[in-house]
mmCIF file with all atom_site columns, C-alpha atoms and ligand atoms in Angstrom:
data_model
loop_
_atom_site.group_PDB
_atom_site.id
_atom_site.type_symbol
_atom_site.label_atom_id
_atom_site.label_alt_id
_atom_site.label_comp_id
_atom_site.label_asym_id
_atom_site.label_entity_id
_atom_site.label_seq_id
_atom_site.pdbx_PDB_ins_code
_atom_site.Cartn_x
_atom_site.Cartn_y
_atom_site.Cartn_z
_atom_site.occupancy
_atom_site.B_iso_or_equiv
_atom_site.pdbx_formal_charge
_atom_site.auth_seq_id
_atom_site.auth_comp_id
_atom_site.auth_asym_id
_atom_site.auth_atom_id
_atom_site.pdbx_PDB_model_num
ATOM   1   C CA  . MET A 1 1   ? 201.462 140.565 150.430 1.00 0.00 ? 33  MET A CA  1
ATOM   2   C CA  . LEU A 1 2   ? 199.596 138.366 152.910 1.00 0.00 ? 34  LEU A CA  1
ATOM   3   C CA  . ILE A 1 3   ? 201.895 136.540 155.339 1.00 0.00 ? 35  ILE A CA  1
ATOM   4   C CA  . THR A 1 4   ? 200.365 134.097 157.827 1.00 0.00 ? 36  THR A CA  1
ATOM   5   C CA  . PHE A 1 5   ? 201.763 132.405 160.926 1.00 0.00 ? 37  PHE A CA  1
ATOM   6   C CA  . GLU A 1 6   ? 200.501 128.960 161.842 1.00 0.00 ? 38  GLU A CA  1
ATOM   7   C CA  . GLY A 1 7   ? 201.256 126.284 164.410 1.00 0.00 ? 39  GLY A CA  1
ATOM   8   C CA  . ILE A 1 8   ? 199.892 124.534 167.470 1.00 0.00 ? 40  ILE A CA  1
ATOM   9   C CA  . ASP A 1 9   ? 198.638 126.392 170.555 1.00 0.00 ? 41  ASP A CA  1
ATOM   10  C CA  . GLY A 1 10  ? 201.504 128.017 172.487 1.00 0.00 ? 42  GLY A CA  1
ATOM   11  C CA  . SER A 1 11  ? 204.029 127.726 169.636 1.00 0.00 ? 43  SER A CA  1
ATOM   12  C CA  . GLY A 1 12  ? 204.943 131.426 169.836 1.00 0.00 ? 44  GLY A CA  1
ATOM   13  C CA  . LYS A 1 13  ? 203.173 132.571 166.662 1.00 0.00 ? 45  LYS A CA  1
ATOM   14  C CA  . SER A 1 14  ? 201.875 135.821 168.109 1.00 0.00 ? 46  SER A CA  1
ATOM   15  C CA  . THR A 1 15  ? 205.297 136.937 169.331 1.00 0.00 ? 47  THR A CA  1
ATOM   16  C CA  . GLN A 1 16  ? 206.910 136.098 166.014 1.00 0.00 ? 48  GLN A CA  1
ATOM   17  C CA  . ALA A 1 17  ? 204.177 137.742 163.946 1.00 0.00 ? 49  ALA A CA  1
ATOM   18  C CA  . ARG A 1 18  ? 204.732 140.909 165.989 1.00 0.00 ? 50  ARG A CA  1
ATOM   19  C CA  . ALA A 1 19  ? 208.511 140.650 165.517 1.00 0.00 ? 51  ALA A CA  1
ATOM   20  C CA  . LEU A 1 20  ? 208.151 140.375 161.745 1.00 0.00 ? 52  LEU A CA  1
ATOM   21  C CA  . ALA A 1 21  ? 205.779 143.354 161.634 1.00 0.00 ? 53  ALA A CA  1
ATOM   22  C CA  . SER A 1 22  ? 208.342 145.449 163.579 1.00 0.00 ? 54  SER A CA  1
ATOM   23  C CA  . HIS A 1 23  ? 211.123 144.264 161.307 1.00 0.00 ? 55  HIS A CA  1
ATOM   24  C CA  . LEU A 1 24  ? 209.187 145.350 158.203 1.00 0.00 ? 56  LEU A CA  1
ATOM   25  C CA  . ALA A 1 25  ? 208.229 148.659 159.819 1.00 0.00 ? 57  ALA A CA  1
ATOM   26  C CA  . ALA A 1 26  ? 211.905 149.317 160.592 1.00 0.00 ? 58  ALA A CA  1
ATOM   27  C CA  . LEU A 1 27  ? 212.588 148.845 156.882 1.00 0.00 ? 59  LEU A CA  1
ATOM   28  C CA  . GLY A 1 28  ? 209.950 151.474 156.153 1.00 0.00 ? 60  GLY A CA  1
ATOM   29  C CA  . ARG A 1 29  ? 207.308 149.044 154.916 1.00 0.00 ? 61  ARG A CA  1
ATOM   30  C CA  . GLU A 1 30  ? 203.800 149.425 156.179 1.00 0.00 ? 62  GLU A CA  1
ATOM   31  C CA  . ALA A 1 31  ? 202.640 146.198 157.820 1.00 0.00 ? 63  ALA A CA  1
ATOM   32  C CA  . VAL A 1 32  ? 199.226 145.549 159.332 1.00 0.00 ? 64  VAL A CA  1
ATOM   33  C CA  . LEU A 1 33  ? 199.421 143.032 162.182 1.00 0.00 ? 65  LEU A CA  1
ATOM   34  C CA  . THR A 1 34  ? 196.240 141.090 162.789 1.00 0.00 ? 66  THR A CA  1
ATOM   35  C CA  . ARG A 1 35  ? 194.932 137.751 164.044 1.00 0.00 ? 67  ARG A CA  1
ATOM   36  C CA  . GLU A 1 36  ? 192.260 135.098 163.649 1.00 0.00 ? 68  GLU A CA  1
ATOM   37  C CA  . PRO A 1 37  ? 189.761 134.374 164.904 1.00 0.00 ? 69  PRO A CA  1
ATOM   38  C CA  . GLY A 1 38  ? 189.335 138.142 165.149 1.00 0.00 ? 70  GLY A CA  1
ATOM   39  C CA  . GLY A 1 39  ? 191.003 141.116 163.533 1.00 0.00 ? 71  GLY A CA  1
ATOM   40  C CA  . SER A 1 40  ? 187.816 143.155 162.992 1.00 0.00 ? 72  SER A CA  1
ATOM   41  C CA  . ASP A 1 41  ? 185.145 144.195 165.527 1.00 0.00 ? 73  ASP A CA  1
ATOM   42  C CA  . GLY A 1 42  ? 182.621 141.603 164.367 1.00 0.00 ? 74  GLY A CA  1
ATOM   43  C CA  . ALA A 1 43  ? 185.184 138.838 164.148 1.00 0.00 ? 75  ALA A CA  1
ATOM   44  C CA  . GLU A 1 44  ? 186.483 139.649 167.647 1.00 0.00 ? 76  GLU A CA  1
ATOM   45  C CA  . ASP A 1 45  ? 182.923 139.214 168.933 1.00 0.00 ? 77  ASP A CA  1
ATOM   46  C CA  . ILE A 1 46  ? 182.681 135.823 167.207 1.00 0.00 ? 78  ILE A CA  1
ATOM   47  C CA  . ARG A 1 47  ? 186.103 134.902 168.658 1.00 0.00 ? 79  ARG A CA  1
ATOM   48  C CA  . LYS A 1 48  ? 184.705 135.042 172.181 1.00 0.00 ? 80  LYS A CA  1
ATOM   49  C CA  . LEU A 1 49  ? 182.164 132.386 171.254 1.00 0.00 ? 81  LEU A CA  1
ATOM   50  C CA  . LEU A 1 50  ? 184.873 130.094 169.917 1.00 0.00 ? 82  LEU A CA  1
ATOM   51  C CA  . VAL A 1 51  ? 187.760 130.225 172.360 1.00 0.00 ? 83  VAL A CA  1
ATOM   52  C CA  . SER A 1 52  ? 185.979 130.001 175.705 1.00 0.00 ? 84  SER A CA  1
ATOM   53  C CA  . GLY A 1 53  ? 183.524 127.627 177.280 1.00 0.00 ? 85  GLY A CA  1
ATOM   54  C CA  . GLU A 1 54  ? 183.210 123.892 177.267 1.00 0.00 ? 86  GLU A CA  1
ATOM   55  C CA  . VAL A 1 55  ? 185.041 121.715 174.781 1.00 0.00 ? 87  VAL A CA  1
ATOM   56  C CA  . GLY A 1 56  ? 181.759 120.324 173.444 1.00 0.00 ? 88  GLY A CA  1
ATOM   57  C CA  . ARG A 1 57  ? 180.100 123.716 173.168 1.00 0.00 ? 89  ARG A CA  1
ATOM   58  C CA  . TRP A 1 58  ? 180.144 123.578 169.340 1.00 0.00 ? 90  TRP A CA  1
ATOM   59  C CA  . SER A 1 59  ? 180.184 120.687 166.918 1.00 0.00 ? 91  SER A CA  1
ATOM   60  C CA  . PRO A 1 60  ? 183.059 120.748 164.400 1.00 0.00 ? 92  PRO A CA  1
ATOM   61  C CA  . GLU A 1 61  ? 180.591 121.769 161.669 1.00 0.00 ? 93  GLU A CA  1
ATOM   62  C CA  . THR A 1 62  ? 179.238 124.731 163.665 1.00 0.00 ? 94  THR A CA  1
ATOM   63  C CA  . GLU A 1 63  ? 182.792 125.702 164.503 1.00 0.00 ? 95  GLU A CA  1
ATOM   64  C CA  . ILE A 1 64  ? 183.691 125.860 160.813 1.00 0.00 ? 96  ILE A CA  1
ATOM   65  C CA  . LEU A 1 65  ? 180.741 128.161 160.125 1.00 0.00 ? 97  LEU A CA  1
ATOM   66  C CA  . LEU A 1 66  ? 181.688 130.464 163.002 1.00 0.00 ? 98  LEU A CA  1
ATOM   67  C CA  . PHE A 1 67  ? 185.357 130.595 161.976 1.00 0.00 ? 99  PHE A CA  1
ATOM   68  C CA  . TYR A 1 68  ? 184.300 131.377 158.403 1.00 0.00 ? 100 TYR A CA  1
ATOM   69  C CA  . ALA A 1 69  ? 181.811 134.044 159.453 1.00 0.00 ? 101 ALA A CA  1
ATOM   70  C CA  . ALA A 1 70  ? 184.632 135.672 161.408 1.00 0.00 ? 102 ALA A CA  1
ATOM   71  C CA  . ARG A 1 71  ? 187.096 135.254 158.523 1.00 0.00 ? 103 ARG A CA  1
ATOM   72  C CA  . ARG A 1 72  ? 184.725 136.797 155.990 1.00 0.00 ? 104 ARG A CA  1
ATOM   73  C CA  . ASP A 1 73  ? 184.204 139.875 158.185 1.00 0.00 ? 105 ASP A CA  1
ATOM   74  C CA  . HIS A 1 74  ? 187.965 140.160 158.730 1.00 0.00 ? 106 HIS A CA  1
ATOM   75  C CA  . LEU A 1 75  ? 188.584 139.869 154.986 1.00 0.00 ? 107 LEU A CA  1
ATOM   76  C CA  . GLU A 1 76  ? 185.975 142.481 154.049 1.00 0.00 ? 108 GLU A CA  1
ATOM   77  C CA  . ARG A 1 77  ? 186.928 145.024 156.651 1.00 0.00 ? 109 ARG A CA  1
ATOM   78  C CA  . LEU A 1 78  ? 190.657 144.703 157.129 1.00 0.00 ? 110 LEU A CA  1
ATOM   79  C CA  . ILE A 1 79  ? 192.556 142.250 154.935 1.00 0.00 ? 111 ILE A CA  1
ATOM   80  C CA  . SER A 1 80  ? 191.234 143.174 151.480 1.00 0.00 ? 112 SER A CA  1
ATOM   81  C CA  . PRO A 1 81  ? 191.372 146.963 151.971 1.00 0.00 ? 113 PRO A CA  1
ATOM   82  C CA  . SER A 1 82  ? 194.907 146.724 153.399 1.00 0.00 ? 114 SER A CA  1
ATOM   83  C CA  . LEU A 1 83  ? 196.163 144.571 150.538 1.00 0.00 ? 115 LEU A CA  1
ATOM   84  C CA  . ALA A 1 84  ? 194.484 146.888 148.043 1.00 0.00 ? 116 ALA A CA  1
ATOM   85  C CA  . ALA A 1 85  ? 196.373 149.793 149.639 1.00 0.00 ? 117 ALA A CA  1
ATOM   86  C CA  . GLY A 1 86  ? 199.636 147.949 148.990 1.00 0.00 ? 118 GLY A CA  1
ATOM   87  C CA  . LYS A 1 87  ? 200.352 147.108 152.635 1.00 0.00 ? 119 LYS A CA  1
ATOM   88  C CA  . PHE A 1 88  ? 201.805 143.926 154.058 1.00 0.00 ? 120 PHE A CA  1
ATOM   89  C CA  . VAL A 1 89  ? 199.240 142.025 156.102 1.00 0.00 ? 121 VAL A CA  1
ATOM   90  C CA  . ILE A 1 90  ? 200.675 139.728 158.762 1.00 0.00 ? 122 ILE A CA  1
ATOM   91  C CA  . CYS A 1 91  ? 198.054 137.448 160.211 1.00 0.00 ? 123 CYS A CA  1
ATOM   92  C CA  . ASP A 1 92  ? 198.404 135.239 163.291 1.00 0.00 ? 124 ASP A CA  1
ATOM   93  C CA  . ARG A 1 93  ? 196.461 132.176 162.004 1.00 0.00 ? 125 ARG A CA  1
ATOM   94  C CA  . PHE A 1 94  ? 194.267 131.989 158.904 1.00 0.00 ? 126 PHE A CA  1
ATOM   95  C CA  . ALA A 1 95  ? 192.511 129.291 156.880 1.00 0.00 ? 127 ALA A CA  1
ATOM   96  C CA  . ASP A 1 96  ? 195.257 126.702 157.415 1.00 0.00 ? 128 ASP A CA  1
ATOM   97  C CA  . SER A 1 97  ? 194.198 126.569 161.070 1.00 0.00 ? 129 SER A CA  1
ATOM   98  C CA  . THR A 1 98  ? 190.666 125.617 160.009 1.00 0.00 ? 130 THR A CA  1
ATOM   99  C CA  . ARG A 1 99  ? 192.049 123.068 157.534 1.00 0.00 ? 131 ARG A CA  1
ATOM   100 C CA  . VAL A 1 100 ? 194.057 121.429 160.310 1.00 0.00 ? 132 VAL A CA  1
ATOM   101 C CA  . TYR A 1 101 ? 191.927 121.923 163.471 1.00 0.00 ? 133 TYR A CA  1
ATOM   102 C CA  . GLN A 1 102 ? 188.454 121.359 162.027 1.00 0.00 ? 134 GLN A CA  1
ATOM   103 C CA  . GLY A 1 103 ? 189.328 119.795 158.672 1.00 0.00 ? 135 GLY A CA  1
ATOM   104 C CA  . ALA A 1 104 ? 191.754 117.120 159.800 1.00 0.00 ? 136 ALA A CA  1
ATOM   105 C CA  . VAL A 1 105 ? 192.105 116.735 163.568 1.00 0.00 ? 137 VAL A CA  1
ATOM   106 C CA  . ARG A 1 106 ? 188.842 117.556 165.361 1.00 0.00 ? 138 ARG A CA  1
ATOM   107 C CA  . ALA A 1 107 ? 186.959 116.022 162.471 1.00 0.00 ? 139 ALA A CA  1
ATOM   108 C CA  . ASP A 1 108 ? 187.499 114.830 158.939 1.00 0.00 ? 140 ASP A CA  1
ATOM   109 C CA  . LEU A 1 109 ? 185.858 117.820 157.262 1.00 0.00 ? 141 LEU A CA  1
ATOM   110 C CA  . ARG A 1 110 ? 188.503 119.136 154.929 1.00 0.00 ? 142 ARG A CA  1
ATOM   111 C CA  . ALA A 1 111 ? 186.192 119.067 151.885 1.00 0.00 ? 143 ALA A CA  1
ATOM   112 C CA  . MET A 1 112 ? 183.674 121.265 153.692 1.00 0.00 ? 144 MET A CA  1
ATOM   113 C CA  . VAL A 1 113 ? 186.398 123.731 154.700 1.00 0.00 ? 145 VAL A CA  1
ATOM   114 C CA  . ASP A 1 114 ? 187.739 123.885 151.141 1.00 0.00 ? 146 ASP A CA  1
ATOM   115 C CA  . GLN A 1 115 ? 184.286 124.494 149.672 1.00 0.00 ? 147 GLN A CA  1
ATOM   116 C CA  . LEU A 1 116 ? 183.484 127.273 152.119 1.00 0.00 ? 148 LEU A CA  1
ATOM   117 C CA  . HIS A 1 117 ? 186.900 128.791 151.568 1.00 0.00 ? 149 HIS A CA  1
ATOM   118 C CA  . LYS A 1 118 ? 186.375 128.897 147.822 1.00 0.00 ? 150 LYS A CA  1
ATOM   119 C CA  . LEU A 1 119 ? 182.899 130.389 148.200 1.00 0.00 ? 151 LEU A CA  1
ATOM   120 C CA  . MET A 1 120 ? 183.595 132.980 150.874 1.00 0.00 ? 152 MET A CA  1
ATOM   121 C CA  . ILE A 1 121 ? 187.300 133.849 150.901 1.00 0.00 ? 153 ILE A CA  1
ATOM   122 C CA  . GLY A 1 122 ? 188.941 132.891 147.623 1.00 0.00 ? 154 GLY A CA  1
ATOM   123 C CA  . ILE A 1 123 ? 192.476 134.025 148.464 1.00 0.00 ? 155 ILE A CA  1
ATOM   124 C CA  . GLU A 1 124 ? 195.476 132.167 149.911 1.00 0.00 ? 156 GLU A CA  1
ATOM   125 C CA  . PRO A 1 125 ? 198.456 133.647 151.743 1.00 0.00 ? 157 PRO A CA  1
ATOM   126 C CA  . ASP A 1 126 ? 201.528 134.510 149.685 1.00 0.00 ? 158 ASP A CA  1
ATOM   127 C CA  . LEU A 1 127 ? 203.692 133.094 152.445 1.00 0.00 ? 159 LEU A CA  1
ATOM   128 C CA  . THR A 1 128 ? 202.936 130.923 155.482 1.00 0.00 ? 160 THR A CA  1
ATOM   129 C CA  . VAL A 1 129 ? 205.361 130.423 158.373 1.00 0.00 ? 161 VAL A CA  1
ATOM   130 C CA  . ILE A 1 130 ? 204.580 127.223 160.265 1.00 0.00 ? 162 ILE A CA  1
ATOM   131 C CA  . LEU A 1 131 ? 206.182 127.248 163.710 1.00 0.00 ? 163 LEU A CA  1
ATOM   132 C CA  . ASP A 1 132 ? 207.009 123.701 164.663 1.00 0.00 ? 164 ASP A CA  1
ATOM   133 C CA  . ALA A 1 133 ? 206.938 123.312 168.456 1.00 0.00 ? 165 ALA A CA  1
ATOM   134 C CA  . ASP A 1 134 ? 207.108 120.414 170.874 1.00 0.00 ? 166 ASP A CA  1
ATOM   135 C CA  . PRO A 1 135 ? 203.447 119.720 171.772 1.00 0.00 ? 167 PRO A CA  1
ATOM   136 C CA  . SER A 1 136 ? 203.921 119.186 175.522 1.00 0.00 ? 168 SER A CA  1
ATOM   137 C CA  . GLU A 1 137 ? 206.110 122.284 175.985 1.00 0.00 ? 169 GLU A CA  1
ATOM   138 C CA  . ALA A 1 138 ? 203.734 124.362 173.880 1.00 0.00 ? 170 ALA A CA  1
ATOM   139 C CA  . LEU A 1 139 ? 200.679 123.119 175.735 1.00 0.00 ? 171 LEU A CA  1
ATOM   140 C CA  . ASN A 1 140 ? 202.221 123.994 179.107 1.00 0.00 ? 172 ASN A CA  1
ATOM   141 C CA  . ARG A 1 141 ? 203.146 127.403 177.796 1.00 0.00 ? 173 ARG A CA  1
ATOM   142 C CA  . GLY A 1 142 ? 199.644 127.950 176.415 1.00 0.00 ? 174 GLY A CA  1
ATOM   143 C CA  . LEU A 1 143 ? 197.886 126.909 179.603 1.00 0.00 ? 175 LEU A CA  1
ATOM   144 C CA  . ALA A 1 144 ? 200.319 128.871 181.807 1.00 0.00 ? 176 ALA A CA  1
ATOM   145 C CA  . ARG A 1 145 ? 199.144 132.083 180.163 1.00 0.00 ? 177 ARG A CA  1
ATOM   146 C CA  . GLY A 1 146 ? 195.812 131.687 181.969 1.00 0.00 ? 178 GLY A CA  1
ATOM   147 C CA  . SER A 1 147 ? 194.154 133.617 179.164 1.00 0.00 ? 179 SER A CA  1
ATOM   148 C CA  . GLY A 1 148 ? 190.683 132.178 179.714 1.00 0.00 ? 180 GLY A CA  1
ATOM   149 C CA  . GLU A 1 149 ? 190.839 131.215 176.015 1.00 0.00 ? 181 GLU A CA  1
ATOM   150 C CA  . ASP A 1 150 ? 191.709 127.571 176.522 1.00 0.00 ? 182 ASP A CA  1
ATOM   151 C CA  . ARG A 1 151 ? 188.886 125.748 174.824 1.00 0.00 ? 183 ARG A CA  1
ATOM   152 C CA  . PHE A 1 152 ? 191.243 124.142 172.292 1.00 0.00 ? 184 PHE A CA  1
ATOM   153 C CA  . GLU A 1 153 ? 194.105 123.636 174.779 1.00 0.00 ? 185 GLU A CA  1
ATOM   154 C CA  . ASP A 1 154 ? 191.576 121.750 176.914 1.00 0.00 ? 186 ASP A CA  1
ATOM   155 C CA  . MET A 1 155 ? 191.317 119.112 174.174 1.00 0.00 ? 187 MET A CA  1
ATOM   156 C CA  . GLY A 1 156 ? 194.598 117.745 175.534 1.00 0.00 ? 188 GLY A CA  1
ATOM   157 C CA  . LEU A 1 157 ? 198.109 116.649 174.578 1.00 0.00 ? 189 LEU A CA  1
ATOM   158 C CA  . ALA A 1 158 ? 197.118 113.924 172.088 1.00 0.00 ? 190 ALA A CA  1
ATOM   159 C CA  . PHE A 1 159 ? 195.073 116.551 170.244 1.00 0.00 ? 191 PHE A CA  1
ATOM   160 C CA  . GLN A 1 160 ? 198.087 118.909 170.101 1.00 0.00 ? 192 GLN A CA  1
ATOM   161 C CA  . MET A 1 161 ? 200.294 116.074 168.818 1.00 0.00 ? 193 MET A CA  1
ATOM   162 C CA  . ARG A 1 162 ? 197.889 115.384 165.990 1.00 0.00 ? 194 ARG A CA  1
ATOM   163 C CA  . LEU A 1 163 ? 197.711 119.095 165.209 1.00 0.00 ? 195 LEU A CA  1
ATOM   164 C CA  . ARG A 1 164 ? 201.481 119.227 164.893 1.00 0.00 ? 196 ARG A CA  1
ATOM   165 C CA  . GLN A 1 165 ? 201.397 116.403 162.357 1.00 0.00 ? 197 GLN A CA  1
ATOM   166 C CA  . GLY A 1 166 ? 198.497 118.121 160.572 1.00 0.00 ? 198 GLY A CA  1
ATOM   167 C CA  . PHE A 1 167 ? 200.544 121.289 160.081 1.00 0.00 ? 199 PHE A CA  1
ATOM   168 C CA  . LEU A 1 168 ? 203.557 119.319 158.829 1.00 0.00 ? 200 LEU A CA  1
ATOM   169 C CA  . ASP A 1 169 ? 201.312 117.528 156.314 1.00 0.00 ? 201 ASP A CA  1
ATOM   170 C CA  . LEU A 1 170 ? 199.889 120.851 155.206 1.00 0.00 ? 202 LEU A CA  1
ATOM   171 C CA  . ALA A 1 171 ? 203.396 122.216 154.585 1.00 0.00 ? 203 ALA A CA  1
ATOM   172 C CA  . LYS A 1 172 ? 203.974 119.276 152.221 1.00 0.00 ? 204 LYS A CA  1
ATOM   173 C CA  . GLU A 1 173 ? 200.663 119.921 150.493 1.00 0.00 ? 205 GLU A CA  1
ATOM   174 C CA  . PHE A 1 174 ? 201.494 123.605 149.832 1.00 0.00 ? 206 PHE A CA  1
ATOM   175 C CA  . PRO A 1 175 ? 205.292 123.654 149.498 1.00 0.00 ? 207 PRO A CA  1
ATOM   176 C CA  . ASP A 1 176 ? 205.315 126.828 147.382 1.00 0.00 ? 208 ASP A CA  1
ATOM   177 C CA  . ARG A 1 177 ? 203.974 129.068 150.123 1.00 0.00 ? 209 ARG A CA  1
ATOM   178 C CA  . CYS A 1 178 ? 204.822 127.226 153.372 1.00 0.00 ? 210 CYS A CA  1
ATOM   179 C CA  . VAL A 1 179 ? 208.063 127.273 155.333 1.00 0.00 ? 211 VAL A CA  1
ATOM   180 C CA  . VAL A 1 180 ? 208.450 125.200 158.506 1.00 0.00 ? 212 VAL A CA  1
ATOM   181 C CA  . VAL A 1 181 ? 210.607 126.807 161.196 1.00 0.00 ? 213 VAL A CA  1
ATOM   182 C CA  . ALA A 1 182 ? 211.668 125.140 164.462 1.00 0.00 ? 214 ALA A CA  1
ATOM   183 C CA  . ALA A 1 183 ? 210.124 126.996 167.413 1.00 0.00 ? 215 ALA A CA  1
ATOM   184 C CA  . GLN A 1 184 ? 212.758 125.988 170.009 1.00 0.00 ? 216 GLN A CA  1
ATOM   185 C CA  . GLY A 1 185 ? 215.135 128.522 171.529 1.00 0.00 ? 217 GLY A CA  1
ATOM   186 C CA  . THR A 1 186 ? 214.879 132.153 172.533 1.00 0.00 ? 218 THR A CA  1
ATOM   187 C CA  . GLN A 1 187 ? 212.452 134.519 170.810 1.00 0.00 ? 219 GLN A CA  1
ATOM   188 C CA  . GLU A 1 188 ? 215.440 136.207 169.155 1.00 0.00 ? 220 GLU A CA  1
ATOM   189 C CA  . ASN A 1 189 ? 216.762 132.868 167.859 1.00 0.00 ? 221 ASN A CA  1
ATOM   190 C CA  . VAL A 1 190 ? 213.431 131.948 166.380 1.00 0.00 ? 222 VAL A CA  1
ATOM   191 C CA  . ALA A 1 191 ? 212.973 135.415 164.839 1.00 0.00 ? 223 ALA A CA  1
ATOM   192 C CA  . ALA A 1 192 ? 216.390 135.148 163.176 1.00 0.00 ? 224 ALA A CA  1
ATOM   193 C CA  . ARG A 1 193 ? 215.553 131.677 161.890 1.00 0.00 ? 225 ARG A CA  1
ATOM   194 C CA  . ILE A 1 194 ? 212.298 132.970 160.399 1.00 0.00 ? 226 ILE A CA  1
ATOM   195 C CA  . LEU A 1 195 ? 213.994 135.904 158.645 1.00 0.00 ? 227 LEU A CA  1
ATOM   196 C CA  . ASP A 1 196 ? 216.568 133.533 157.250 1.00 0.00 ? 228 ASP A CA  1
ATOM   197 C CA  . ALA A 1 197 ? 213.869 131.255 155.901 1.00 0.00 ? 229 ALA A CA  1
ATOM   198 C CA  . ILE A 1 198 ? 211.738 133.959 154.283 1.00 0.00 ? 230 ILE A CA  1
ATOM   199 C CA  . GLN A 1 199 ? 214.212 136.658 153.265 1.00 0.00 ? 231 GLN A CA  1
ATOM   200 C CA  . ASP A 1 200 ? 214.400 135.757 149.597 1.00 0.00 ? 232 ASP A CA  1
ATOM   201 C CA  . ARG A 1 201 ? 210.615 135.463 149.330 1.00 0.00 ? 233 ARG A CA  1
ATOM   202 C CA  . LEU A 1 202 ? 210.014 139.044 150.470 1.00 0.00 ? 234 LEU A CA  1
ATOM   203 C CA  . PRO A 1 203 ? 209.712 141.557 147.633 1.00 0.00 ? 235 PRO A CA  1
HETATM 204 P P1  . LIG B 2 .   ? 194.888 131.723 168.920 1.00 0.00 ? 355 LIG B P1  1
HETATM 205 O O1  . LIG B 2 .   ? 194.480 133.004 169.529 1.00 0.00 ? 355 LIG B O1  1
HETATM 206 O O2  . LIG B 2 .   ? 195.894 131.810 167.798 1.00 0.00 ? 355 LIG B O2  1
HETATM 207 O O3  . LIG B 2 .   ? 195.424 130.775 170.083 1.00 0.00 ? 355 LIG B O3  1
HETATM 208 P P2  . LIG B 2 .   ? 196.917 130.536 170.575 1.00 0.00 ? 355 LIG B P2  1
HETATM 209 O O4  . LIG B 2 .   ? 197.509 131.894 170.857 1.00 0.00 ? 355 LIG B O4  1
HETATM 210 O O5  . LIG B 2 .   ? 196.708 129.692 171.788 1.00 0.00 ? 355 LIG B O5  1
HETATM 211 O O6  . LIG B 2 .   ? 197.649 129.806 169.500 1.00 0.00 ? 355 LIG B O6  1
HETATM 212 O O7  . LIG B 2 .   ? 193.619 130.915 168.380 1.00 0.00 ? 355 LIG B O7  1
HETATM 213 C C1  . LIG B 2 .   ? 192.567 130.553 169.226 1.00 0.00 ? 355 LIG B C1  1
HETATM 214 C C2  . LIG B 2 .   ? 192.204 129.121 169.081 1.00 0.00 ? 355 LIG B C2  1
HETATM 215 O O8  . LIG B 2 .   ? 191.360 128.887 167.945 1.00 0.00 ? 355 LIG B O8  1
HETATM 216 C C3  . LIG B 2 .   ? 193.377 128.194 168.932 1.00 0.00 ? 355 LIG B C3  1
HETATM 217 O O9  . LIG B 2 .   ? 193.237 127.191 169.922 1.00 0.00 ? 355 LIG B O9  1
HETATM 218 C C4  . LIG B 2 .   ? 193.212 127.574 167.574 1.00 0.00 ? 355 LIG B C4  1
HETATM 219 C C5  . LIG B 2 .   ? 191.774 127.713 167.261 1.00 0.00 ? 355 LIG B C5  1
HETATM 220 N N1  . LIG B 2 .   ? 191.446 127.872 165.824 1.00 0.00 ? 355 LIG B N1  1
HETATM 221 C C6  . LIG B 2 .   ? 190.774 126.868 165.143 1.00 0.00 ? 355 LIG B C6  1
HETATM 222 O O10 . LIG B 2 .   ? 190.465 125.812 165.719 1.00 0.00 ? 355 LIG B O10 1
HETATM 223 N N2  . LIG B 2 .   ? 190.416 127.047 163.833 1.00 0.00 ? 355 LIG B N2  1
HETATM 224 C C7  . LIG B 2 .   ? 190.697 128.207 163.160 1.00 0.00 ? 355 LIG B C7  1
HETATM 225 O O11 . LIG B 2 .   ? 190.347 128.359 161.968 1.00 0.00 ? 355 LIG B O11 1
HETATM 226 C C8  . LIG B 2 .   ? 191.414 129.252 163.862 1.00 0.00 ? 355 LIG B C8  1
HETATM 227 C C9  . LIG B 2 .   ? 191.742 130.541 163.168 1.00 0.00 ? 355 LIG B C9  1
HETATM 228 C C10 . LIG B 2 .   ? 191.771 129.043 165.201 1.00 0.00 ? 355 LIG B C10 1
#
């Protein structure tokens, strides 16, 4: 089963993806925790090109190609083999991020994303947790990390506000696999809220 976490920058996805992986492991279920862009050696190399440097370093079209090159490598080397071995794969971001960031907010290129997805990836998550965070709080949190990976955070608050709306629209477009969970509160609160929301969808 492929479970993805999505949301704006600084919404706490990584922490919650890790918490779910530990929860599943404690139940004796093997869960592979991974992330995008990245998750395989080649994709991690491509990640560096995407998340650092000037805002205008890549056009939205080039960005889509780089994200999809990374995603294809990740799929070939980690996601597909893990799913074939019957493991849970928990991924911090996946194609929905491209649909929202490059397909709807940075540019209006959703058709291009969908075509590439069909050609190169072909699978969708079984379950997607969308963490819904306040854009200004999340942006401050993201920037405060000082990760040196702020190329998208540097696009500003208005950009993050539009991303939030983009993810909410996406949840309406794919209601069968998406659950929206409020990201406010302590990590433990949010983790409990997520388990509550997904419990009856887990096999
Ligand atoms: P991530 O490491 O998840 O950042 P954060 O922890 O701040 O949420 O992702 C890196 C950045 O890449 C993030 O700003 C979102 C962006 N991104 C896209 O624009 N398109 C994509 O397809 C993906 C996977 C990420």
